[in-house]
Coordinates of C-alpha atoms in Angstrom, one line a residue:
Chain A
M1081 CA 210.0 23.8 25.0
E1082 CA 212.7 22.0 25.4
F1083 CA 214.0 21.9 22.1
D1084 CA 213.6 25.5 21.2
L1085 CA 214.9 26.7 24.2
I1086 CA 218.3 24.9 23.6
E1087 CA 218.9 25.3 20.4
L1088 CA 218.5 29.3 21.4
I1089 CA 221.2 28.2 23.8
R1090 CA 223.0 26.7 22.1
Q1091 CA 223.5 29.4 19.2
R1092 CA 224.2 32.0 21.9
T1093 CA 226.5 30.3 23.9
A1094 CA 229.1 29.0 20.5
Q1095 CA 232.3 29.1 22.2
P1096 CA 234.8 26.8 20.8
R1097 CA 237.3 24.8 22.5
D1098 CA 239.1 22.1 20.5
D1099 CA 238.8 19.8 23.5
V1100 CA 234.8 19.6 23.3
R1101 CA 234.1 16.5 21.0
L1102 CA 230.8 16.5 21.0
G1103 CA 229.2 19.6 22.6
I1104 CA 225.2 20.5 22.9
G1105 CA 222.3 18.7 21.2
D1106 CA 223.3 15.1 21.6
D1107 CA 221.9 12.7 24.6
A1108 CA 225.2 14.1 26.3
A1109 CA 228.6 15.8 26.0
V1110 CA 232.1 14.2 24.8
L1111 CA 235.0 16.2 26.2
A1112 CA 239.1 15.8 26.4
V1113 CA 240.4 16.8 29.5
P1114 CA 243.7 17.7 28.6
A1115 CA 246.6 14.9 29.8
G1116 CA 248.8 15.5 33.2
Q1117 CA 245.4 17.3 34.4
E1118 CA 243.1 16.3 37.0
L1119 CA 239.2 17.3 36.3
V1120 CA 237.8 19.6 39.2
V1121 CA 234.0 19.6 39.6
A1122 CA 231.4 21.2 41.5
I1123 CA 227.6 22.2 41.2
D1124 CA 225.0 25.0 43.0
T1125 CA 221.6 25.9 42.5
L1126 CA 219.8 29.1 43.0
V1127 CA 216.6 29.1 43.6
D1128 CA 214.1 31.8 42.9
G1129 CA 213.2 34.1 45.9
V1130 CA 215.7 32.2 48.0
H1131 CA 219.1 32.9 46.6
F1132 CA 217.8 35.7 44.3
P1133 CA 215.2 38.6 45.1
R1134 CA 212.2 37.5 42.4
A1135 CA 212.7 41.0 41.3
T1136 CA 216.0 40.1 40.1
A1137 CA 216.9 41.0 35.9
A1138 CA 217.0 37.7 33.7
V1139 CA 220.9 39.1 33.0
D1140 CA 221.9 39.1 36.4
I1141 CA 220.6 35.0 37.2
G1142 CA 222.7 34.1 34.1
W1143 CA 225.8 35.9 35.5
K1144 CA 225.2 35.0 38.5
A1145 CA 224.2 31.0 38.3
L1146 CA 227.7 30.6 36.9
A1147 CA 229.9 33.1 38.7
V1148 CA 229.0 31.4 42.0
N1149 CA 230.0 27.6 40.2
L1150 CA 233.3 29.7 39.1
S1151 CA 233.9 30.8 42.7
D1152 CA 233.8 27.1 43.4
L1153 CA 236.5 26.1 40.7
A1154 CA 238.2 29.7 42.1
A1155 CA 238.9 28.2 45.7
M1156 CA 240.3 25.1 44.1
G1157 CA 243.1 26.4 42.0
A1158 CA 241.3 25.4 38.6
S1159 CA 241.2 26.9 35.7
P1160 CA 237.8 26.9 34.4
A1161 CA 236.5 24.3 30.9
W1162 CA 232.7 24.1 30.6
A1163 CA 229.3 23.9 31.6
L1164 CA 226.3 22.2 32.3
L1165 CA 223.1 24.0 32.3
A1166 CA 219.6 22.9 34.1
L1167 CA 217.5 25.8 33.6
T1168 CA 213.8 25.1 35.4
L1169 CA 211.3 27.8 34.5
P1170 CA 208.1 28.3 34.5
S1171 CA 206.8 28.9 31.2
A1172 CA 208.8 28.6 27.5
D1173 CA 210.0 32.2 28.5
S1174 CA 212.7 33.1 25.3
A1175 CA 213.0 36.9 26.3
F1176 CA 213.9 35.5 30.2
V1177 CA 216.4 32.8 27.9
E1178 CA 217.9 35.3 26.1
G1179 CA 218.3 38.2 29.0
F1180 CA 219.9 34.6 31.2
V1181 CA 222.1 33.4 28.5
E1182 CA 223.6 37.1 28.0
G1183 CA 224.6 37.4 31.4
F1184 CA 225.8 34.1 31.6
S1185 CA 227.6 34.8 28.1
L1186 CA 229.6 38.0 29.7
L1187 CA 231.2 35.8 32.8
A1188 CA 231.9 33.1 30.3
R1189 CA 233.2 34.3 27.1
P1190 CA 236.4 36.3 28.6
Q1191 CA 237.1 33.0 30.4
R1192 CA 236.5 30.5 27.3
L1193 CA 234.1 28.7 29.2
A1194 CA 232.1 26.4 27.0
L1195 CA 228.5 25.3 27.9
V1196 CA 228.5 22.3 26.7
G1197 CA 225.0 20.7 27.8
G1198 CA 221.8 21.1 29.4
D1199 CA 218.7 20.5 30.3
T1200 CA 215.4 22.8 29.7
T1201 CA 212.2 21.7 32.1
R1202 CA 208.7 23.3 33.4
G1203 CA 208.7 23.9 37.0
P1204 CA 209.1 26.5 39.7
L1205 CA 212.6 29.0 38.7
T1206 CA 215.7 26.9 39.5
V1207 CA 219.3 27.1 38.0
S1208 CA 221.4 24.5 38.8
V1209 CA 224.6 25.1 37.0
A1210 CA 227.6 22.2 36.9
V1211 CA 231.4 23.6 36.2
H1212 CA 234.9 21.6 35.3
G1213 CA 237.8 22.9 35.5
F1214 CA 241.4 21.4 35.4
V1215 CA 244.1 21.8 38.0
P1216 CA 247.6 19.9 37.8
P1217 CA 248.1 16.8 39.7
G1218 CA 247.7 16.8 43.2
R1219 CA 248.1 20.9 43.1
A1220 CA 244.1 21.6 44.2
L1221 CA 244.0 24.2 46.8
T1222 CA 241.2 22.2 49.5
R1223 CA 240.1 23.5 52.8
A1224 CA 242.5 21.2 54.5
G1225 CA 246.4 22.1 55.6
A1226 CA 245.9 25.2 57.2
R1227 CA 248.3 25.3 59.5
V1228 CA 248.7 26.9 63.7
G1229 CA 250.5 30.1 62.5
D1230 CA 249.4 30.7 59.3
A1231 CA 248.1 34.1 58.3
V1232 CA 244.5 34.5 57.1
L1233 CA 243.7 36.5 54.2
V1234 CA 240.7 37.5 51.9
T1235 CA 240.3 39.1 48.3
G1236 CA 238.6 42.1 47.6
T1237 CA 235.9 43.6 50.2
L1238 CA 233.5 41.7 52.5
G1239 CA 229.7 42.6 53.3
D1240 CA 229.1 44.4 50.1
A1241 CA 226.5 41.5 49.2
A1242 CA 225.0 41.2 52.1
A1243 CA 224.4 45.2 52.0
G1244 CA 223.3 44.6 48.5
L1245 CA 220.7 43.0 49.7
H1246 CA 219.5 45.5 52.4
A1247 CA 219.3 48.1 50.1
L1248 CA 217.0 46.1 47.9
Q1249 CA 214.9 45.5 50.8
Q1250 CA 214.5 49.2 51.7
P1251 CA 212.8 51.9 50.0
V1252 CA 214.9 54.2 47.7
R1253 CA 215.4 57.1 49.7
N1254 CA 215.7 60.6 47.4
D1255 CA 219.0 60.9 47.9
E1256 CA 221.0 61.1 44.9
G1257 CA 224.4 61.4 46.3
R1258 CA 223.8 57.7 47.6
A1259 CA 222.4 56.6 44.2
G1260 CA 225.9 55.1 43.3
L1261 CA 226.8 53.4 46.1
R1262 CA 223.7 51.5 46.8
E1263 CA 224.4 50.6 42.5
F1264 CA 227.7 49.7 43.8
L1265 CA 226.2 47.2 46.6
I1266 CA 223.9 46.2 44.5
G1267 CA 226.1 45.2 41.8
R1268 CA 228.5 43.4 44.0
L1269 CA 225.0 41.1 44.9
N1270 CA 223.9 40.7 41.4
R1271 CA 227.7 40.1 39.6
P1272 CA 229.7 38.7 42.0
T1273 CA 233.5 38.2 40.3
P1274 CA 234.7 34.7 40.5
R1275 CA 238.6 35.0 42.0
L1276 CA 240.1 32.7 39.0
A1277 CA 243.0 34.4 38.3
A1278 CA 243.8 34.6 41.8
G1279 CA 243.0 30.7 43.1
I1280 CA 245.5 30.2 40.4
A1281 CA 248.2 32.2 42.0
L1282 CA 247.4 30.6 45.0
R1283 CA 248.2 26.9 44.3
D1284 CA 251.5 26.0 46.4
Q1285 CA 251.3 29.2 48.1
A1286 CA 248.1 29.0 50.0
S1287 CA 247.9 25.8 52.8
A1288 CA 243.8 26.4 52.7
C1289 CA 241.3 27.9 50.8
V1290 CA 237.5 28.6 50.8
D1291 CA 235.6 31.2 48.5
V1292 CA 233.0 33.1 51.2
S1293 CA 229.6 31.9 49.5
D1294 CA 227.9 31.4 53.2
G1295 CA 230.2 34.4 55.0
L1296 CA 233.3 34.5 56.8
L1297 CA 233.0 32.8 59.6
A1298 CA 231.0 29.7 58.3
D1299 CA 233.5 29.7 55.7
L1300 CA 236.2 30.1 57.7
G1301 CA 235.5 27.9 59.9
H1302 CA 234.9 24.8 57.7
I1303 CA 238.9 25.8 56.9
C1304 CA 239.3 25.3 60.4
A1305 CA 237.4 22.2 60.7
A1306 CA 238.8 20.6 57.7
S1307 CA 241.9 21.6 58.7
G1308 CA 242.0 20.7 62.7
V1309 CA 242.7 24.2 64.0
G1310 CA 241.3 27.4 65.1
A1311 CA 241.3 31.2 63.7
E1312 CA 241.6 34.1 65.2
I1313 CA 240.9 37.9 63.3
E1314 CA 240.9 41.2 64.2
A1315 CA 238.0 43.1 63.3
A1316 CA 240.0 46.3 62.4
L1317 CA 241.7 44.1 59.4
L1318 CA 238.2 43.3 57.7
P1319 CA 238.4 44.5 54.2
R1320 CA 235.0 46.8 53.6
S1321 CA 234.3 49.0 51.2
S1322 CA 234.3 52.8 51.4
A1323 CA 230.2 51.9 49.9
L1324 CA 229.3 49.8 53.0
L1325 CA 230.9 52.2 55.6
D1326 CA 229.6 55.0 53.9
L1327 CA 225.6 53.4 54.1
H1328 CA 225.9 51.6 57.4
D1329 CA 227.7 52.5 60.8
D1330 CA 230.4 50.6 61.9
A1331 CA 228.5 47.5 63.8
T1332 CA 225.9 47.0 61.2
A1333 CA 229.0 46.8 58.9
L1334 CA 231.0 44.6 60.7
Q1335 CA 227.9 42.0 61.2
F1336 CA 227.6 42.3 56.9
A1337 CA 231.3 41.4 57.1
L1338 CA 231.2 39.1 59.4
G1339 CA 228.1 37.0 58.5
G1340 CA 227.1 38.1 55.0
G1341 CA 226.8 35.6 52.5
D1342 CA 227.1 35.9 48.6
D1343 CA 230.8 38.0 48.6
Y1344 CA 232.7 35.2 46.8
E1345 CA 236.1 36.2 47.7
L1346 CA 238.5 34.1 48.6
C1347 CA 239.7 33.7 52.3
F1348 CA 242.6 31.4 52.6
S1349 CA 245.8 30.6 54.9
V1350 CA 249.2 31.1 54.1
P1351 CA 252.2 30.1 55.8
A1352 CA 254.1 33.1 57.3
S1353 CA 257.1 32.6 54.9
R1354 CA 255.4 33.3 51.8
L1355 CA 253.0 36.3 52.7
G1356 CA 255.2 39.0 51.2
Q1357 CA 254.9 36.4 47.8
V1358 CA 251.4 35.8 48.1
Q1359 CA 250.7 39.7 48.6
A1360 CA 252.6 41.0 45.8
D1361 CA 251.0 38.2 43.0
L1362 CA 247.5 39.0 43.7
S1363 CA 248.6 43.0 44.0
R1364 CA 249.9 42.3 40.3
L1365 CA 246.6 40.4 38.9
G1366 CA 244.5 44.0 40.5
C1367 CA 243.3 41.5 42.9
G1368 CA 243.1 43.3 46.9
V1369 CA 244.2 40.9 49.8
T1370 CA 244.6 41.4 53.0
R1371 CA 245.7 39.7 55.8
I1372 CA 242.4 39.8 58.9
G1373 CA 244.1 37.1 61.3
R1374 CA 246.1 34.0 61.7
I1375 CA 245.6 30.5 62.5
V1376 CA 245.9 29.4 65.4
E1377 CA 245.6 26.0 68.5
G1378 CA 242.2 24.5 68.9
E1379 CA 238.5 25.1 67.1
G1380 CA 236.4 27.6 65.6
V1381 CA 237.1 31.2 64.5
R1382 CA 237.2 34.3 67.0
V1383 CA 237.3 37.8 66.2
R1384 CA 238.7 40.4 68.4
G1385 CA 236.7 43.9 67.9
H1386 CA 238.3 47.3 67.8
G1387 CA 238.5 47.1 72.0
G1388 CA 240.3 44.4 71.9
A1389 CA 237.5 42.0 73.3
W1390 CA 236.4 39.0 72.1
I1391 CA 232.9 39.5 69.8
D1392 CA 230.6 37.2 70.6
T1393 CA 229.2 36.2 67.7
A1394 CA 227.0 33.2 69.1
Q1395 CA 224.6 35.3 69.8
P1396 CA 220.9 36.1 67.9
G1397 CA 221.5 38.6 65.1
W1398 CA 224.8 37.0 63.9
E1399 CA 223.0 33.9 62.8
H1400 CA 220.4 36.1 60.4
F1401 CA 223.1 36.7 57.5
R1402 CA 224.6 33.0 57.1
Chain B
M800 CA 220.5 22.7 55.9
E801 CA 223.4 22.2 53.5
F802 CA 225.7 20.5 55.8
D803 CA 224.3 18.4 57.7
L804 CA 222.1 16.3 54.6
I805 CA 225.2 16.5 52.8
E806 CA 226.5 14.4 55.0
L807 CA 223.9 12.4 55.5
I808 CA 224.7 11.9 51.5
R809 CA 228.2 11.5 52.0
Q810 CA 227.9 8.5 54.6
R811 CA 225.2 6.5 52.6
T812 CA 226.9 6.8 49.5
A813 CA 230.4 6.1 50.6
Q814 CA 231.7 4.3 47.3
P815 CA 235.4 4.0 47.0
R816 CA 237.0 4.7 43.7
D817 CA 240.6 5.5 43.1
D818 CA 239.9 7.7 40.6
V819 CA 237.9 10.2 42.9
R820 CA 240.6 11.9 44.4
L821 CA 238.9 14.5 46.6
G822 CA 234.7 13.6 47.1
I823 CA 232.2 15.6 48.7
G824 CA 233.4 18.3 51.2
D825 CA 235.3 20.5 49.7
D826 CA 234.5 23.3 47.0
A827 CA 234.3 21.0 44.1
A828 CA 235.6 17.3 44.1
V829 CA 239.0 16.5 42.2
L830 CA 238.8 13.1 39.5
A831 CA 241.3 11.2 37.3
V832 CA 240.2 11.1 33.9
P833 CA 242.0 7.8 33.4
A834 CA 244.4 7.9 30.3
G835 CA 242.9 7.5 27.0
Q836 CA 239.6 8.0 27.6
E837 CA 236.9 10.7 27.0
L838 CA 235.0 11.8 29.4
V839 CA 231.2 11.9 28.7
V840 CA 228.7 14.7 30.6
A841 CA 224.8 15.0 30.7
I842 CA 222.6 16.8 33.2
D843 CA 218.8 16.2 33.8
T844 CA 216.4 17.7 36.3
L845 CA 213.2 16.1 37.4
V846 CA 210.3 18.3 39.2
D847 CA 208.1 17.6 41.2
G848 CA 204.8 17.2 39.6
V849 CA 206.1 17.2 36.4
H850 CA 208.4 14.7 35.9
F851 CA 207.1 12.5 38.7
P852 CA 203.5 12.6 40.3
R853 CA 203.6 14.6 43.7
A854 CA 202.5 11.4 45.2
T855 CA 206.2 9.8 44.5
A856 CA 207.9 7.8 47.3
A857 CA 211.5 9.8 48.3
V858 CA 213.3 6.4 47.1
D859 CA 211.6 6.1 44.0
I860 CA 212.4 10.0 43.1
G861 CA 216.5 8.7 44.2
W862 CA 216.4 5.9 41.5
K863 CA 214.4 7.7 38.3
A864 CA 216.7 11.0 39.3
L865 CA 220.5 8.8 38.5
A866 CA 218.2 6.4 36.1
V867 CA 217.6 9.1 33.7
N868 CA 221.0 10.8 33.3
L869 CA 222.8 6.9 33.5
S870 CA 220.3 6.6 30.6
D871 CA 221.8 9.6 28.3
L872 CA 225.4 7.7 29.7
A873 CA 223.8 4.8 27.8
A874 CA 222.5 6.5 25.1
M875 CA 226.4 7.6 24.2
G876 CA 227.9 4.2 25.0
A877 CA 229.6 5.4 27.8
S878 CA 230.4 3.6 31.4
P879 CA 229.3 5.7 34.0
A880 CA 232.1 6.6 37.0
W881 CA 230.7 9.8 39.3
A882 CA 227.9 12.5 40.1
L883 CA 226.7 15.4 41.2
L884 CA 223.8 16.1 42.6
A885 CA 221.7 19.7 43.4
L886 CA 219.0 18.5 45.6
T887 CA 216.2 21.5 46.3
L888 CA 213.8 20.5 49.0
P889 CA 210.8 22.7 51.0
S890 CA 212.2 21.8 53.8
A891 CA 215.4 20.1 55.5
D892 CA 213.8 16.7 55.6
S893 CA 216.2 13.9 56.5
A894 CA 213.6 11.7 56.2
F895 CA 213.3 12.2 52.6
V896 CA 216.7 12.4 52.0
E897 CA 217.2 9.8 53.3
G898 CA 214.8 7.6 51.2
F899 CA 216.2 9.5 48.3
V900 CA 219.6 8.1 48.9
E901 CA 218.6 4.9 49.2
G902 CA 216.9 4.8 45.9
F903 CA 220.0 6.9 44.4
S904 CA 222.5 3.8 46.2
L905 CA 220.3 0.6 45.1
L906 CA 221.0 1.6 41.3
A907 CA 224.6 3.6 41.9
R908 CA 226.3 0.6 43.8
P909 CA 226.1 -1.9 41.5
Q910 CA 227.6 0.7 38.8
R911 CA 230.1 1.6 41.3
L912 CA 229.1 5.2 40.4
A913 CA 230.2 7.4 43.3
L914 CA 228.7 10.7 43.7
V915 CA 231.3 13.1 44.6
G916 CA 229.9 16.4 45.1
G917 CA 226.5 18.6 45.4
D918 CA 224.1 21.3 46.9
T919 CA 221.2 21.4 48.9
T920 CA 219.1 24.1 48.3
R921 CA 215.8 25.4 49.9
G922 CA 213.1 26.0 47.5
P923 CA 210.5 23.8 45.4
L924 CA 211.2 20.4 45.4
T925 CA 213.7 19.4 42.5
V926 CA 216.4 17.1 41.4
S927 CA 219.4 17.8 39.2
V928 CA 221.5 15.2 38.9
A929 CA 224.5 15.9 36.4
V930 CA 226.8 12.1 35.6
H931 CA 230.1 11.5 33.7
G932 CA 231.3 8.2 32.5
F933 CA 234.2 7.2 30.6
V934 CA 234.5 6.1 26.8
P935 CA 237.4 5.5 24.6
P936 CA 238.2 8.1 22.0
G937 CA 235.9 8.9 19.1
R938 CA 234.1 5.9 20.0
A939 CA 231.0 7.5 21.8
L940 CA 227.6 6.5 20.2
T941 CA 225.3 9.9 18.7
R942 CA 222.2 10.7 17.3
A943 CA 224.6 11.0 13.8
G944 CA 225.3 8.7 11.7
A945 CA 222.5 6.6 10.5
R946 CA 222.4 5.5 6.9
V947 CA 219.5 4.9 4.9
G948 CA 218.9 1.0 4.9
D949 CA 220.0 0.5 8.2
A950 CA 217.8 -1.4 10.4
V951 CA 216.3 0.7 13.7
L952 CA 215.9 -1.5 16.5
V953 CA 215.0 -1.1 20.5
T954 CA 215.8 -2.5 23.4
G955 CA 212.9 -3.9 26.0
T956 CA 209.1 -2.8 25.8
L957 CA 207.3 0.6 24.9
G958 CA 204.7 1.9 26.4
D959 CA 205.2 0.7 29.5
A960 CA 205.8 3.7 31.5
A961 CA 203.1 5.9 30.3
A962 CA 200.5 3.1 31.0
G963 CA 202.5 3.2 34.4
L964 CA 201.5 6.7 34.9
H965 CA 197.6 6.0 34.0
A966 CA 197.6 3.4 35.9
L967 CA 198.6 5.6 38.6
Q968 CA 195.6 8.8 37.7
Q969 CA 192.7 5.8 37.4
P970 CA 191.1 5.0 40.6
V971 CA 192.5 1.5 41.9
R972 CA 189.8 -1.2 41.0
N973 CA 189.3 -4.0 43.1
D974 CA 190.3 -6.5 41.0
E975 CA 193.4 -8.5 42.5
G976 CA 194.1 -10.1 38.9
R977 CA 195.2 -7.0 37.6
A978 CA 197.2 -5.4 40.6
G979 CA 199.9 -6.9 39.5
L980 CA 199.9 -6.0 36.0
R981 CA 199.7 -2.3 37.6
E982 CA 202.9 -2.9 39.7
F983 CA 204.8 -4.0 36.9
L984 CA 204.0 -0.7 34.5
I985 CA 204.4 1.6 37.4
G986 CA 207.2 0.0 38.3
R987 CA 208.9 0.6 35.2
L988 CA 207.7 4.5 35.6
N989 CA 209.4 4.6 38.9
R990 CA 212.2 2.9 38.4
P991 CA 213.3 3.0 34.7
T992 CA 216.6 0.7 33.9
P993 CA 218.9 2.5 32.2
R994 CA 220.6 0.4 29.7
L995 CA 223.9 0.8 30.5
A996 CA 225.9 -2.5 29.0
A997 CA 223.5 -2.9 25.9
G998 CA 225.2 0.8 25.2
I999 CA 228.2 -0.9 25.8
A1000 CA 228.0 -3.3 23.9
L1001 CA 226.5 -1.1 20.7
R1002 CA 229.5 1.1 20.2
D1003 CA 231.1 0.2 17.2
Q1004 CA 228.1 -1.6 15.9
A1005 CA 224.9 1.1 15.9
S1006 CA 225.0 3.8 13.5
A1007 CA 223.4 6.1 15.8
C1008 CA 221.5 5.9 18.9
V1009 CA 219.2 7.6 22.0
D1010 CA 217.7 6.6 24.6
V1011 CA 213.5 6.4 24.5
S1012 CA 212.8 9.9 26.8
D1013 CA 210.0 11.8 25.2
G1014 CA 208.5 8.6 23.7
L1015 CA 210.0 6.7 20.1
L1016 CA 208.5 9.5 17.6
A1017 CA 210.6 12.3 19.1
D1018 CA 213.4 10.4 20.0
L1019 CA 213.7 8.2 16.8
G1020 CA 213.0 11.7 14.9
H1021 CA 216.0 13.7 17.2
I1022 CA 218.3 10.6 15.5
C1023 CA 216.5 11.2 11.7
A1024 CA 217.0 14.7 12.5
A1025 CA 220.6 14.6 13.4
S1026 CA 221.6 11.9 10.8
G1027 CA 219.7 13.6 7.8
V1028 CA 217.4 10.8 7.1
G1029 CA 213.8 9.6 7.7
A1030 CA 212.7 6.5 9.4
E1031 CA 209.7 3.8 8.7
I1032 CA 207.9 2.0 12.2
E1033 CA 205.6 -0.9 12.0
A1034 CA 203.2 -0.7 14.4
A1035 CA 203.1 -4.6 14.1
L1036 CA 206.9 -4.8 14.8
L1037 CA 206.9 -2.4 18.5
P1038 CA 207.7 -4.4 21.7
R1039 CA 204.6 -4.2 24.0
S1040 CA 204.8 -5.8 27.6
S1041 CA 202.1 -8.4 28.2
A1042 CA 201.1 -6.2 31.2
L1043 CA 200.3 -3.2 28.6
L1044 CA 198.5 -5.8 26.3
D1045 CA 196.5 -7.0 29.3
L1046 CA 195.4 -3.8 30.2
H1047 CA 194.7 -1.5 27.1
D1048 CA 193.3 -2.3 24.1
D1049 CA 195.4 -2.2 20.6
A1050 CA 194.9 1.2 19.9
T1051 CA 195.8 2.8 23.0
A1052 CA 198.4 0.8 23.9
L1053 CA 199.9 1.7 20.5
Q1054 CA 199.6 5.2 21.3
F1055 CA 201.8 4.6 24.4
A1056 CA 204.8 2.4 23.3
L1057 CA 204.7 5.6 20.3
G1058 CA 204.3 8.9 22.1
G1059 CA 204.9 7.4 25.8
G1060 CA 208.0 8.5 27.0
D1061 CA 209.9 7.5 30.3
D1062 CA 211.0 4.2 29.1
Y1063 CA 214.7 4.9 28.8
E1064 CA 215.0 2.0 26.4
L1065 CA 217.3 2.4 23.7
C1066 CA 216.3 3.5 20.2
F1067 CA 219.4 2.8 17.7
S1068 CA 219.6 2.2 13.5
V1069 CA 222.3 -0.6 12.9
P1070 CA 223.7 -1.6 9.7
A1071 CA 222.5 -4.7 8.1
S1072 CA 225.7 -6.1 7.9
R1073 CA 225.7 -6.5 11.5
L1074 CA 221.7 -7.0 12.5
G1075 CA 223.0 -10.4 13.9
Q1076 CA 225.9 -9.7 16.0
V1077 CA 224.3 -6.5 17.2
Q1078 CA 221.1 -9.2 18.2
A1079 CA 223.2 -11.8 19.6
D1080 CA 225.4 -9.4 21.9
L1081 CA 222.3 -8.1 23.4
S1082 CA 220.5 -11.5 24.2
R1083 CA 223.8 -12.8 25.5
L1084 CA 223.1 -9.8 27.7
G1085 CA 219.9 -10.4 29.0
C1086 CA 218.2 -7.2 27.4
G1087 CA 215.2 -7.6 24.8
V1088 CA 216.2 -6.3 21.3
T1089 CA 213.4 -5.7 18.7
R1090 CA 213.4 -4.6 15.2
I1091 CA 211.0 -2.5 14.8
G1092 CA 211.9 -0.7 11.4
R1093 CA 214.6 1.4 8.7
I1094 CA 216.4 4.4 8.0
V1095 CA 215.0 5.7 4.5
E1096 CA 215.5 8.7 2.5
G1097 CA 213.6 11.3 3.1
E1098 CA 212.9 13.1 6.8
G1099 CA 210.8 12.6 9.9
V1100 CA 209.3 9.2 11.0
R1101 CA 206.8 7.1 9.5
V1102 CA 204.4 4.5 10.7
R1103 CA 203.0 1.9 9.0
G1104 CA 199.9 0.8 10.8
H1105 CA 198.8 -2.9 10.9
G1106 CA 196.2 -3.2 7.7
G1107 CA 199.7 -1.9 5.9
A1108 CA 198.6 1.6 5.8
W1109 CA 200.1 4.8 7.1
I1110 CA 199.2 6.1 10.2
D1111 CA 198.7 9.9 11.0
T1112 CA 200.9 10.6 14.4
A1113 CA 200.0 14.2 14.1
Q1114 CA 196.5 14.1 14.8
P1115 CA 195.4 15.8 18.0
G1116 CA 196.5 13.3 20.8
W1117 CA 199.4 12.3 20.0
E1118 CA 200.8 15.0 21.7
H1119 CA 199.9 14.5 24.9
F1120 CA 202.4 12.0 25.8
R1121 CA 205.2 13.3 24.6

């Protein structure tokens, strides 16, 4: 099946770039990294029924498979250039591939990202995408570098994707007033927006950065571990969408925002001296940004509740969403 | 499960390279392509029970997952540098991962290939590897470029991997004299040798090149299609191992050699004026090389049998091994 599907994918993803010397159709692609740029590469896999519900539309799978990878580039401050696609399908289902490629291209085209190679194989539905981007030498954002006293910020809102998954798992109630809210949350789950422009704006500004794929506690925990610091978060400051707050009580919405994964927002630390500049820069890009806490001595992430007491995030129930 | 397994993989694959600015452990890797080199990238997936028999040892899966990708670099004449690994496993099976990484490293270490990033997910056993190599600008080998009158050559021997798969599917007979032959063939299936040095030697020499992953007829067919030519092969010239010929009659051995995949030898075309040089260069590398036919006008691959008549490779039975 491989050849026909690859030809279909090639036709539908055509994206001219001068730096692609040889694209889809040979044993490998040949690419020219611009002089004076470092290459940033990541790979992420989505498995049917694990990373997306089994009923997810092909167009959403195609979008998300690229989005989760572009989010990794965003977290590094890299600008995207090329992707490789490894698509494993139970059968040579060209309708699925058409939908998948449509979703993939919806996201790829405005970024001028070229699909330069791939492999289609038969097996349980699994999608791996490898993405390649550029960053000026030495200027990639990393998880290390957060310093005591830095502010901790996030883009957008947190917990929407977990609430979207929850919505998919509940029977639909005949409640038209809330259908739009459910759709918004499910859209956040299925079509996450990689924060590429924000990541580029954060070069030379953020001291550490990560994307929120496993949940804020887990991912900010990665910054803490890599930087040798701790972090304190204020529950009252966590940015939560009105859809999330309308459909869930405060405790559930807080759990989704702290422990829910799949939001693909950026979480980053910024020295106090640059805080105003960063907030202004991201706002200018139309990217919401919220200060949620600060970097402290020690290790791990602590969360202060609305009443001022620390929340025990190690208790059962928190683990569930990670 | 992701973090522990990735840490295990990181420790076991440590491979210092100056051009790896940031390796496993962040959202993405940061890499420096040497000045004056083009980047060559490929991705290939192995699925349990499709690309290797279900009983295959983890160490063999690790070797093969890298080997099939390095074979793509070999076919382009590229020298390998970095890899990304997307490993999907039914459970966080650290014994499997240890075996897998051992096989991967057995092949990676002598090539100084660094594993720079990856993703481990839960799901049906599936392995995608993306590899990155370098080639001087404009000197990558491609499938296009074969000209009428060029000789067609292959490295090594053909059909061994198909015979190895056949051996695995047969009940083991109590025949010690042949156990070594079976083991050789199964080894060719499980531990293919990517022809990297040969590929590099063929830069500026071969007019077109492909690796034999889908079978000689299919892969030489790719050269013909991309180059707008046909090819004529002499069955009597096909290099076949003594193990293959000892365990199978001539007709079966010929089918394996023409239609069997997974050999990961190189098939390439060379202008007559360079034939002697290429044969000498590859022999000096210890890489067997055999002229098996020539490029002709027209399209597709024709095979002349021992008696001089054309073999009908479109008949049922040939398709089976592709």
